[in-house]
Short mmCIF file of C-alpha atoms in Angstrom, two decimals:
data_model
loop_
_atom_site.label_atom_id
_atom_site.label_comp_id
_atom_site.label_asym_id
_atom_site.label_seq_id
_atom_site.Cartn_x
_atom_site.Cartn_y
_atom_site.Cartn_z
CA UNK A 1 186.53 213.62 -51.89
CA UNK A 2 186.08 210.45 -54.21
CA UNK A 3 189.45 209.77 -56.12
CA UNK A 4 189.78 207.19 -59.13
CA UNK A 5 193.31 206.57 -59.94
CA UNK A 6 193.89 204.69 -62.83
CA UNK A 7 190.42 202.41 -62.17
CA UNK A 8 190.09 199.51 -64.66
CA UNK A 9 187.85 196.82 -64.77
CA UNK A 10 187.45 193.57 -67.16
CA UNK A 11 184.11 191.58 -67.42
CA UNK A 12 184.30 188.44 -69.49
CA UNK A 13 187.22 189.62 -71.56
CA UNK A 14 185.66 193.11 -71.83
CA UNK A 15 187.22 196.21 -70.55
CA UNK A 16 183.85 197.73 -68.36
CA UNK A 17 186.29 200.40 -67.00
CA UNK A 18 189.23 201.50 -69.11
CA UNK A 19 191.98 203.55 -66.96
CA UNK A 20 189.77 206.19 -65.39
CA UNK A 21 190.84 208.76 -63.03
CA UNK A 22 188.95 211.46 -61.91
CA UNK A 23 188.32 213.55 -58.52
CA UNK A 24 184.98 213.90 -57.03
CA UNK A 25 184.23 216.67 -55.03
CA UNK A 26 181.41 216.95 -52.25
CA UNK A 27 178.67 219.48 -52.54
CA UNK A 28 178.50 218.71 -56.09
CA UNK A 29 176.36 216.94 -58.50
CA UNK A 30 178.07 214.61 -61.15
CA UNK A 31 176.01 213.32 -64.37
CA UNK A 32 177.99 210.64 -66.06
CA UNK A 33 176.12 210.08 -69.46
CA UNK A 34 176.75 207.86 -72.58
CA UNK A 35 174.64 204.82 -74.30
CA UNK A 36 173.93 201.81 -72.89
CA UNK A 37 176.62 199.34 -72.04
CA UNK A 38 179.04 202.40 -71.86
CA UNK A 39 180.12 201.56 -68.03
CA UNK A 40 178.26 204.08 -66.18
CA UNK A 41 176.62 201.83 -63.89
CA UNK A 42 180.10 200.03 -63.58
CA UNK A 43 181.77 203.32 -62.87
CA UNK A 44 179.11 203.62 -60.04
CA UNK A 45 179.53 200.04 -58.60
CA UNK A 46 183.61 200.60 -58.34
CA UNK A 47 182.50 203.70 -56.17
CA UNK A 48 180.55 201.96 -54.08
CA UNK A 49 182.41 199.38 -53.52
CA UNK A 50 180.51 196.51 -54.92
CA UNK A 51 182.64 195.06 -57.64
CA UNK A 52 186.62 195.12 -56.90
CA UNK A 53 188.51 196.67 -59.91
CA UNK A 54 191.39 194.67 -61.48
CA UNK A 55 193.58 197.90 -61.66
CA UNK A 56 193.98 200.99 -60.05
CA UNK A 57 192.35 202.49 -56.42
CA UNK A 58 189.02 204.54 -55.51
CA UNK A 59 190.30 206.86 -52.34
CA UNK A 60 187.04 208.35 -50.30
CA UNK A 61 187.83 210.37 -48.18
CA UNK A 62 192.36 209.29 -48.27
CA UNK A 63 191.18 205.82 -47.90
CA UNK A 64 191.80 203.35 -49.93
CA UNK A 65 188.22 200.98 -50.90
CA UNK A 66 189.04 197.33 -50.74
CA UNK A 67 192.17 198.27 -48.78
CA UNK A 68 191.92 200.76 -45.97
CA UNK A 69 188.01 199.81 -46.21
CA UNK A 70 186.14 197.61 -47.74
CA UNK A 71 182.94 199.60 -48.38
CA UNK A 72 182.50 203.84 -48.28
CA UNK A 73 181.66 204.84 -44.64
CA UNK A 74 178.04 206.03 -45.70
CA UNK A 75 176.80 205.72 -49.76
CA UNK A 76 173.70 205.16 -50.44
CA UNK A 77 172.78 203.43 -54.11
CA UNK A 78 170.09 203.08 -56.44
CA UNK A 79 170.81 200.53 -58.78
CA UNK A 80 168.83 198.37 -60.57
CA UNK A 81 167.10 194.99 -58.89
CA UNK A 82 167.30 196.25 -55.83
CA UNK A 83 164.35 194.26 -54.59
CA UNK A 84 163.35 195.37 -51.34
CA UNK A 85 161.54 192.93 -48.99
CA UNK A 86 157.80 192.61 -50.99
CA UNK A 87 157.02 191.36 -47.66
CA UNK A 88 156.98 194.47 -46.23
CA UNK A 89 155.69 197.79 -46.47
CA UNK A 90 157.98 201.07 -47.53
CA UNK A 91 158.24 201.75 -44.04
CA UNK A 92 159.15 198.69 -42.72
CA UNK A 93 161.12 197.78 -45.51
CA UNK A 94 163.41 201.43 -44.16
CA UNK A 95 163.11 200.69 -40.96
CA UNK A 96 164.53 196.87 -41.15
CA UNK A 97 167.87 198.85 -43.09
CA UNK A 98 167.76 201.30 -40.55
CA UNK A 99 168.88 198.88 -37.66
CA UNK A 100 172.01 197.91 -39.75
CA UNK A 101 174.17 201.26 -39.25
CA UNK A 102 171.49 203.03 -36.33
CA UNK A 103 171.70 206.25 -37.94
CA UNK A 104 167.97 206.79 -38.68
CA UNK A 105 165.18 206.89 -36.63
CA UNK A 106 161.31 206.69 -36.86
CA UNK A 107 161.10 210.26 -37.98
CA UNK A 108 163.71 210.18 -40.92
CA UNK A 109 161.93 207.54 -42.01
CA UNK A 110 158.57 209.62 -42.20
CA UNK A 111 160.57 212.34 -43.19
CA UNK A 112 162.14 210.75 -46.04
CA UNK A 113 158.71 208.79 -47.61
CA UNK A 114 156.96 211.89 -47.46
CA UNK A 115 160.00 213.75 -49.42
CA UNK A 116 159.71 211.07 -51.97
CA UNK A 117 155.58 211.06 -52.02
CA UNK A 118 155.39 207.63 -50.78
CA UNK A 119 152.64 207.75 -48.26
CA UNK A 120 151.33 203.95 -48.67
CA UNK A 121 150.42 201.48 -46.78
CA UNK A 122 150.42 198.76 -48.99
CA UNK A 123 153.08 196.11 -49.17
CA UNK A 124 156.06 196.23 -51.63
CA UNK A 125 154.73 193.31 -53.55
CA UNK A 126 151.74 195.76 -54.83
CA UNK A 127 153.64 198.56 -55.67
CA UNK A 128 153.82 199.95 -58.92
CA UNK A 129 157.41 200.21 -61.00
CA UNK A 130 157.55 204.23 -60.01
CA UNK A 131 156.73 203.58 -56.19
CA UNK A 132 159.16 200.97 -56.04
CA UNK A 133 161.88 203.41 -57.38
CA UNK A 134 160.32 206.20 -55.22
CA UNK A 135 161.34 203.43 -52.23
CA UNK A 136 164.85 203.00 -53.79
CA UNK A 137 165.30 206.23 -53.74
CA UNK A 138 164.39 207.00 -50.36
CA UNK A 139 166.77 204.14 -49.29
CA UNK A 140 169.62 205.56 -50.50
CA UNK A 141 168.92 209.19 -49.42
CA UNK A 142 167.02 208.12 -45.77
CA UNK A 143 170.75 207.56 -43.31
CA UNK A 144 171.59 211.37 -44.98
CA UNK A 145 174.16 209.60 -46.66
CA UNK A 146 177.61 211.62 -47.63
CA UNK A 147 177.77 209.66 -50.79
CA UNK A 148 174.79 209.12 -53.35
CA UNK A 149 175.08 207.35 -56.53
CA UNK A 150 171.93 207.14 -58.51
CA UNK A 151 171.65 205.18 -62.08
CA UNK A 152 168.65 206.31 -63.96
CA UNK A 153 166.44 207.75 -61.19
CA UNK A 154 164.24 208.68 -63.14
CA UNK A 155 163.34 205.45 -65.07
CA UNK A 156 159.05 204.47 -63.96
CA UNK A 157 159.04 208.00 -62.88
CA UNK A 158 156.01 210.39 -63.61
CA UNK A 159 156.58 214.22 -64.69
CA UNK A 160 155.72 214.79 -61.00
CA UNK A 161 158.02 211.98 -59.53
CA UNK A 162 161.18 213.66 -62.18
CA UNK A 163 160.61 216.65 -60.47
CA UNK A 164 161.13 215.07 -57.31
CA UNK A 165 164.26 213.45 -58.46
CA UNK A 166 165.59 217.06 -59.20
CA UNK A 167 164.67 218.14 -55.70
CA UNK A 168 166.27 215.87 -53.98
CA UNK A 169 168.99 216.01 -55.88
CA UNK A 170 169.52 219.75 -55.64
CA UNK A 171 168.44 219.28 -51.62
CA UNK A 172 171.07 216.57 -51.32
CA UNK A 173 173.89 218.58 -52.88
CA UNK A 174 173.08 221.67 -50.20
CA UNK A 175 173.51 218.90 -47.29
CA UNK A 176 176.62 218.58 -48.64
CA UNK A 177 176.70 215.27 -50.33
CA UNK A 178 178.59 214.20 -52.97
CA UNK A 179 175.96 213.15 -56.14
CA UNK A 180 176.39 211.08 -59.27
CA UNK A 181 174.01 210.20 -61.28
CA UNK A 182 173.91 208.05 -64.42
CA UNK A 183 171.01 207.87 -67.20
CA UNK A 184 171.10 208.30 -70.96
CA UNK A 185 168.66 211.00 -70.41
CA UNK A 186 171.15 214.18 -71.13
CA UNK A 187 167.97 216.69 -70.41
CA UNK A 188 167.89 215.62 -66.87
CA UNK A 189 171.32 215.65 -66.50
CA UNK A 190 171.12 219.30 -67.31
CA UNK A 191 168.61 219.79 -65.12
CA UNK A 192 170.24 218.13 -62.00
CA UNK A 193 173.83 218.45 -62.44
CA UNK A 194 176.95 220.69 -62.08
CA UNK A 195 179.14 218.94 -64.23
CA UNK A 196 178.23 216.05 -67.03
CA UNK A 197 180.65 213.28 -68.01
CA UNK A 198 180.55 211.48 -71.18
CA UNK A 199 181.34 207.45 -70.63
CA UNK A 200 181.92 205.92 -73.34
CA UNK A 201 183.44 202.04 -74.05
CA UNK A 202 184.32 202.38 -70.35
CA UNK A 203 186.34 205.03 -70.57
CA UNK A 204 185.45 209.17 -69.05
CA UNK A 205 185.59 212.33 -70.82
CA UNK A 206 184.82 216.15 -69.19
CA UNK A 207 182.14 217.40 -71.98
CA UNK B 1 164.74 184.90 -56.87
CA UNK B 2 161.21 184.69 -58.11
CA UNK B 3 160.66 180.90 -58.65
CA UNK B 4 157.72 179.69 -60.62
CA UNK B 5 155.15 178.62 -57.85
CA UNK B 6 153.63 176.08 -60.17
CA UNK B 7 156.74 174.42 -60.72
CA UNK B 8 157.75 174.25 -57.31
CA UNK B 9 154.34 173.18 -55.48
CA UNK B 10 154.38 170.53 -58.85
CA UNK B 11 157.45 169.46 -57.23
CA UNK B 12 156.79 168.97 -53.86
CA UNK B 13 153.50 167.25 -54.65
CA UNK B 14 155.26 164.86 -56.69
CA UNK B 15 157.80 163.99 -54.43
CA UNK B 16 155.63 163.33 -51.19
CA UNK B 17 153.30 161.11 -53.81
CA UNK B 18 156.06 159.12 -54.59
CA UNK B 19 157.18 158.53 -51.46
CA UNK B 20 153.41 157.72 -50.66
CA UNK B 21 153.44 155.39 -53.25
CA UNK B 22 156.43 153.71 -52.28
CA UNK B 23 156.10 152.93 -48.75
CA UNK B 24 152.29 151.71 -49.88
CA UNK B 25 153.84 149.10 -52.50
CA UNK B 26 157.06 147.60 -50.77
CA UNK B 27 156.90 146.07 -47.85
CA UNK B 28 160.34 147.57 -46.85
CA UNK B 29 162.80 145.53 -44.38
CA UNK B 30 164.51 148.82 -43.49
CA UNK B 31 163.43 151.66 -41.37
CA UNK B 32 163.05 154.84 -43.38
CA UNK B 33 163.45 153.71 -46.99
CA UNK B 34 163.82 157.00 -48.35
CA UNK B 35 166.97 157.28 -46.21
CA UNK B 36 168.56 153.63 -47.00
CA UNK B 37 168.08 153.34 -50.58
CA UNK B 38 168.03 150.17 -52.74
CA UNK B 39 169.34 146.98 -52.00
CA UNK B 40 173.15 146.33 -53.52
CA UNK B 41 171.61 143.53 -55.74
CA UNK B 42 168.80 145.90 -57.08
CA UNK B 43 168.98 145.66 -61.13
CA UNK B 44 167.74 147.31 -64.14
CA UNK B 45 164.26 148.62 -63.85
CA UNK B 46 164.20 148.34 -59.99
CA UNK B 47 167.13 150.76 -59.68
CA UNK B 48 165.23 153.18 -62.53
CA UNK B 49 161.84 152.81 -60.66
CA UNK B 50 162.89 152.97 -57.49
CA UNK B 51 165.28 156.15 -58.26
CA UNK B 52 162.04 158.68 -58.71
CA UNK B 53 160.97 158.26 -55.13
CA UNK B 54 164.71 158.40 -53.98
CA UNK B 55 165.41 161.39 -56.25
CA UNK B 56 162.14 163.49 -56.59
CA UNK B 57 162.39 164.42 -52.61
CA UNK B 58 166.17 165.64 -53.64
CA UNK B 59 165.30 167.58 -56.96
CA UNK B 60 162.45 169.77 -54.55
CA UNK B 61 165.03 170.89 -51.74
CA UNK B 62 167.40 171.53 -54.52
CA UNK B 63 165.14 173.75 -56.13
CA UNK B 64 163.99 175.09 -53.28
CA UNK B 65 166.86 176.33 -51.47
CA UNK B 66 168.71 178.10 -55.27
CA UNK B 67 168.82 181.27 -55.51
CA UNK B 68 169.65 182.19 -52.11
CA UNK B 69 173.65 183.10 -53.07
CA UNK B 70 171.51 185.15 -56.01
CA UNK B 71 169.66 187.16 -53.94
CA UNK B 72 172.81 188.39 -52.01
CA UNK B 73 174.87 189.24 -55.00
CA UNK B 74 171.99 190.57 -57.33
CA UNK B 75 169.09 191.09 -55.40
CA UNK B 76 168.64 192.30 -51.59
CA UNK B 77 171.95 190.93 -50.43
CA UNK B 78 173.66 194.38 -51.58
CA UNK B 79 171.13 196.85 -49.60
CA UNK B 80 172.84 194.56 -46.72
CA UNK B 81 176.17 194.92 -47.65
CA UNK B 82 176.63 198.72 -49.04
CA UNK B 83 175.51 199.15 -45.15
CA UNK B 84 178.89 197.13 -44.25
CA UNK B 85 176.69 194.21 -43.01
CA UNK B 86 179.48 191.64 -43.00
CA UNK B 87 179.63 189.20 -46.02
CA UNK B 88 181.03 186.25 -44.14
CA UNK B 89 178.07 186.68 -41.82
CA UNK B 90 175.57 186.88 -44.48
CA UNK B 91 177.06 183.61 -46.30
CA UNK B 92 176.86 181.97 -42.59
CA UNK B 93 173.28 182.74 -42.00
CA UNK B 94 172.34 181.36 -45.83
CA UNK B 95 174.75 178.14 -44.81
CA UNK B 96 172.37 177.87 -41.45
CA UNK B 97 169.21 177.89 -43.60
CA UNK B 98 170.76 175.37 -45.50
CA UNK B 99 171.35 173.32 -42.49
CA UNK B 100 167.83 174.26 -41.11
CA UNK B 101 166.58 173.33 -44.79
CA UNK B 102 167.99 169.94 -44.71
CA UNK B 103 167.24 169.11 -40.91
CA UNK B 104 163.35 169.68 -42.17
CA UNK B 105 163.28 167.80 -45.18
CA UNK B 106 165.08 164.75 -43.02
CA UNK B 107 161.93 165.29 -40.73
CA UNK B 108 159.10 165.70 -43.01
CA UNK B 109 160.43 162.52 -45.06
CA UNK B 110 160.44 161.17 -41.68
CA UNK B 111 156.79 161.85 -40.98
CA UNK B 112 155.59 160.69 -44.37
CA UNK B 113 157.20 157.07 -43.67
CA UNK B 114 155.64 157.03 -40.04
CA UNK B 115 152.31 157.99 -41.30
CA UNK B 116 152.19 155.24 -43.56
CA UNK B 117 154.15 152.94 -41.29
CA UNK B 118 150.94 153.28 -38.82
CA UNK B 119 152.27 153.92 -35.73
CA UNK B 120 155.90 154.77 -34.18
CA UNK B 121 158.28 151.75 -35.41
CA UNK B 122 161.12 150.91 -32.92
CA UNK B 123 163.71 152.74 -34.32
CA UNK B 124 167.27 151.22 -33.69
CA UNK B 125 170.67 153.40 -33.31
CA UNK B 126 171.09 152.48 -37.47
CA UNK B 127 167.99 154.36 -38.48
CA UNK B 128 169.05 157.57 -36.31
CA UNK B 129 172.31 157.12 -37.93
CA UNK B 130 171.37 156.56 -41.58
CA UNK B 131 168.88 159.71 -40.67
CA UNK B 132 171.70 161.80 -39.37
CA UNK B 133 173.97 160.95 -42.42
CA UNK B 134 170.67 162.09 -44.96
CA UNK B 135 170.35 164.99 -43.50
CA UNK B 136 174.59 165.96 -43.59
CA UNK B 137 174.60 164.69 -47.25
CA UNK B 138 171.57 166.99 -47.82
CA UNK B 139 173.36 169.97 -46.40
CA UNK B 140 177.04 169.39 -48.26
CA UNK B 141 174.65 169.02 -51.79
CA UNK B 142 173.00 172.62 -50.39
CA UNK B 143 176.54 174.05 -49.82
CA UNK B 144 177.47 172.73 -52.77
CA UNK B 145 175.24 174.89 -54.83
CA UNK B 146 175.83 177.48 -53.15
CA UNK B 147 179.50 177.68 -54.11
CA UNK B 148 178.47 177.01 -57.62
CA UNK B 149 175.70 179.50 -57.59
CA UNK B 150 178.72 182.15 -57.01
CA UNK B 151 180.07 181.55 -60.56
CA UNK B 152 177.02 180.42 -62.75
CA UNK B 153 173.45 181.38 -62.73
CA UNK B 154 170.88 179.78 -60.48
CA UNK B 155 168.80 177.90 -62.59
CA UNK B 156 172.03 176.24 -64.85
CA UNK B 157 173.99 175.50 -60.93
CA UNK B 158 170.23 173.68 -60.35
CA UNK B 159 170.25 171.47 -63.28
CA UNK B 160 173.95 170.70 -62.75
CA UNK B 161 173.41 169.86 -58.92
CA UNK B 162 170.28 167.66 -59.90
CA UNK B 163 172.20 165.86 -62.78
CA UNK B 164 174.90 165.06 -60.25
CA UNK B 165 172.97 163.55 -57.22
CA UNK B 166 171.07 161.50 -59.83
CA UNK B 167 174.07 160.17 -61.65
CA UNK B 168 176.26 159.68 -58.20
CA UNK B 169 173.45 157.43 -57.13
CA UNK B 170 172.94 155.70 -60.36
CA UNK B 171 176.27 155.01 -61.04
CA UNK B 172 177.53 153.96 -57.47
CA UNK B 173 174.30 151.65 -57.45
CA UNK B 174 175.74 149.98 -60.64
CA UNK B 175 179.29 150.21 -60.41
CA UNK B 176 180.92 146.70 -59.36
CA UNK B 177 182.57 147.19 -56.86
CA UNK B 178 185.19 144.53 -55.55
CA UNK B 179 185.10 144.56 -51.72
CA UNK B 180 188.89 143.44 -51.51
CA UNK B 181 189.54 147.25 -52.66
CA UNK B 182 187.93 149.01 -49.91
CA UNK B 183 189.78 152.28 -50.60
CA UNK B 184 188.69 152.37 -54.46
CA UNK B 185 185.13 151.75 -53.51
CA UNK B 186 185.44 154.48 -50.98
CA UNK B 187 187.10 157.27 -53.26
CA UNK B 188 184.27 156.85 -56.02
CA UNK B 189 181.89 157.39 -53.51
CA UNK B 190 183.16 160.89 -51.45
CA UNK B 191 183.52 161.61 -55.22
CA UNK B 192 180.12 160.58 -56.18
CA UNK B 193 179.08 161.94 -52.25
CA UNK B 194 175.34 162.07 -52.93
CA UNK B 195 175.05 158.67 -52.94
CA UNK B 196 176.07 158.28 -49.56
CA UNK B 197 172.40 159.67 -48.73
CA UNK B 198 171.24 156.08 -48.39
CA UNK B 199 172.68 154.05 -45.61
CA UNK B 200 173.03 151.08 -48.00
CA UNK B 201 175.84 153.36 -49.47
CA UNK B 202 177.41 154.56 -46.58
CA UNK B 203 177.83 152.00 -44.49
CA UNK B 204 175.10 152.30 -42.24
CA UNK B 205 173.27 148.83 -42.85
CA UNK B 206 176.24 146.61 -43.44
CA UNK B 207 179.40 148.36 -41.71
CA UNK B 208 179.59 150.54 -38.83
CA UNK B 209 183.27 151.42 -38.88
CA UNK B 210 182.27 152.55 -42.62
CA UNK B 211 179.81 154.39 -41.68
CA UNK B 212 181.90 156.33 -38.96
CA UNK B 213 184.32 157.07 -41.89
CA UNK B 214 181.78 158.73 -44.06
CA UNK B 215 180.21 160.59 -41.54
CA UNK B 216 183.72 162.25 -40.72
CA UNK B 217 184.17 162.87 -44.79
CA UNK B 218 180.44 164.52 -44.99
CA UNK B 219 181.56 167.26 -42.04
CA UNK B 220 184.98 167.69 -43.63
CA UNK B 221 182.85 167.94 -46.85
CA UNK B 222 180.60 170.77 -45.07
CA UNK B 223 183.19 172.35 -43.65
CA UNK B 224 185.61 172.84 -46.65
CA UNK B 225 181.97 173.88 -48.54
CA UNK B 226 181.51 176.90 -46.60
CA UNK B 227 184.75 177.65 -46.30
CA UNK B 228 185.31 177.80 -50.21
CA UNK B 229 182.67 179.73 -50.30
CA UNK B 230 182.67 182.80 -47.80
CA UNK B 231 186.46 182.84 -49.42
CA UNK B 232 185.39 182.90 -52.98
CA UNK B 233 182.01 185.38 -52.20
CA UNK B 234 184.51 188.08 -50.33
CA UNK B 235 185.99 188.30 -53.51
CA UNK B 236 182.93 188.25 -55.58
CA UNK B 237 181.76 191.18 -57.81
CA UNK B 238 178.19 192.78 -56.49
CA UNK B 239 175.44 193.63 -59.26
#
């Protein structure tokens, strides 16, 4: 389980996150919707660890991020400029993060481009905008991460990559991992999700 | 960070054409010019001439090397770190490119003078040094940014860094200094510390024991650099 208590958050004088606490259950998918600038994305990067809130804890799992640990054991992200190697193609872009934590092989790798319908050879630097977010997503899904926090998924995405999204999604939350997603899109939220959160001038409300 | 490739190949070419130009036109006393600097009793439009082939070689590594603390807070650096790659090691291995960074540009300035000195000079124990202290100098300006680059964007921390090697230079060059007041002259320079790139600043020509000082301030000046800044990037926001 994913905990807020009290989670606050101040960029340049502005309150990002404004006293949130919520539980997060595994199993489930989250949609956290609301307008731009309303601190979804911020609500995701407290979750995962990568900004440090001025107030207030995130518990995964009874331990405390930034305290017990300094990142959740296994999350996976997509979040914008994400900017995998160019270098590189999909595949060896996945298999370079794949040596970090050792918990994918070869075949996930496969597994997971072909589950995304990202078959090509070419290098990053020639993908298109929805192949490069296919990619992101299959780097945060690939390690059959317990946590997975999307923000606008489907953003480059054709009708046929969307409907991928909601697979995977819906896939994901049968594993058993926890999913949040954030977009202003409220149709795909209905589409993907259990439960939807409005965020609004960083602050969370149940709809 | 995308840079603009024009720009930066613009850059490079500019620098090795001044130093080209500068080695063909003076008939230098010292080994490795571009490591010495002027003469204490350059003046006026020597010290303004003169600066470009000094400077131009600085403003290409500078812009060269931003961006790296960039990339690990906004770009690829947090695929890394979500996967608890550890951030002190990933601020190491950008100080060690820094290092590597500033070890090549020592060497390819190197090169350009030899190539246009026609043949290998005898190079005495005071070129190695005033080499050795370029290259340290080079690498605190490097770490420099990259502590800056933590709290304001990469292209402002680049214009900053660029306006402060060329001033430090300018205005140590100028300043009169009164050689009975050793430890003033000293404190305006490891404040000014680009300017003790050139040997005629640091001691390397004229003073050995000066020299030795300044060498100890640039690693103290390294070390404290990356220091400040694993501290300050452990506690730095991800976006």
């Amino acid at each position: 389980m994913v905990e807020m208590k009290n989670v606050s958050k101040k960029l340049s004088s502005r309150l990002v996150l404004n006293n949130i606490n919520y539980k997060f259950e595994y199993g489930r998918a989250y949609g956290l919707c609301g307008p731009n600038g309303s601190g979804k994305t911020m609500l995701l990067r407290a979750i995962s660890g990568l900004i440090i809130p001025d107030d207030g804890e995130v518990i995964i799992d009874g331990k405390v991020l930034h305290k017990d640990i300094s990142f959740p054991e296994n999350a996976g992200i997509v979040i914008e400029n994400m900017m995998l190697l160019p270098q590189y193609n999909a595949f060896d872009n996945l298999k370079l993060l794949a040596k970090l934590k050792k918990k994918a092989d070869e075949n996930d790798i496969h597994n997971v481009l072909e589950r995304v319908g990202l078959k090509s050879d070419l290098k990053v630097r020639k993908f298109s905008l929805g192949m490069k977010q296919r990619l992101n997503i299959a780097q945060a899904i690939f390690e059959k991460q317990n946590i997975i926090l999307f923000d606008e998924p489907t953003n480059a995405l054709d009708d046929e990559g969307v409907n991928l999204v909601y697979k995977i999604v819906k896939e994901e939350k049968e594993r058993g991992a926890l999913v949040i997603i954030a977009t202003h899109h409220e149709e795909d939220l209905q589409e993907m999700c259990d439960i939807i959160l409005n965020v609004s001038e960083g602050r969370l409300y149940e709809k | 960070m995308k840079k603009n490739k024009l720009l930066f190949v613009a850059i490079f070419l500019a620098s090795v054409l001044f130093q080209i130009m500068h080695f063909q036109n003076h008939d230098n006393f010292y080994r490795f010019g571009f490591a010495i600097g002027l003469d204490n009793n350059a003046v006026g439009t020597d010290i303004a001439l003169n600066l470009v082939y000094v400077i131009a070689p600085i403003l290409f590594i500078v812009f060269y090397s931003s961006g790296s603390v960039y990339d690990m807070t906004d770009g690829y650096g947090k695929l890394l770190i979500i996967r608890h790659y550890s951030k002190t090691k990933l601020y190491l291995k950008m100080c060690l490119k820094n290092l590597i960074i500033s070890i090549a540009a020592t060497a390819i300035q190197s090169v350009i003078y030899l190539c246009y000195n026609y043949g290998f000079p005898d190079v005495g124990m005071r070129a190695v040094n005033s080499l050795c202290m370029y290259a340290f100098i080079l690498n605190a300006i490097l770490n420099l940014q990259g502590i800056l680059e933590l709290i304001a964007p990469p292209h402002i921390v680049n214009i900053i860094v660029f306006i402060f090697c060329f001033l430090s230079y300018y205005v140590v060059q100028n300043l009169p200094l009164y050689t009975d007041i050793m430890w003033i002259e000293m404190i305006v320079k490891v404040i000014l510390f680009p300017a003790l790139l050139f040997g005629m600043q640091n001691g390397t020509v004229h003073n050995g024991s000066l020299y030795t000082i300044f060498l100890l301030v640039t690693l103290v000046l390294n070390f404290s650099a990356i220091s400040i800044g694993i501290h300050r990037f452990k506690k730095t926001d991800i976006f």
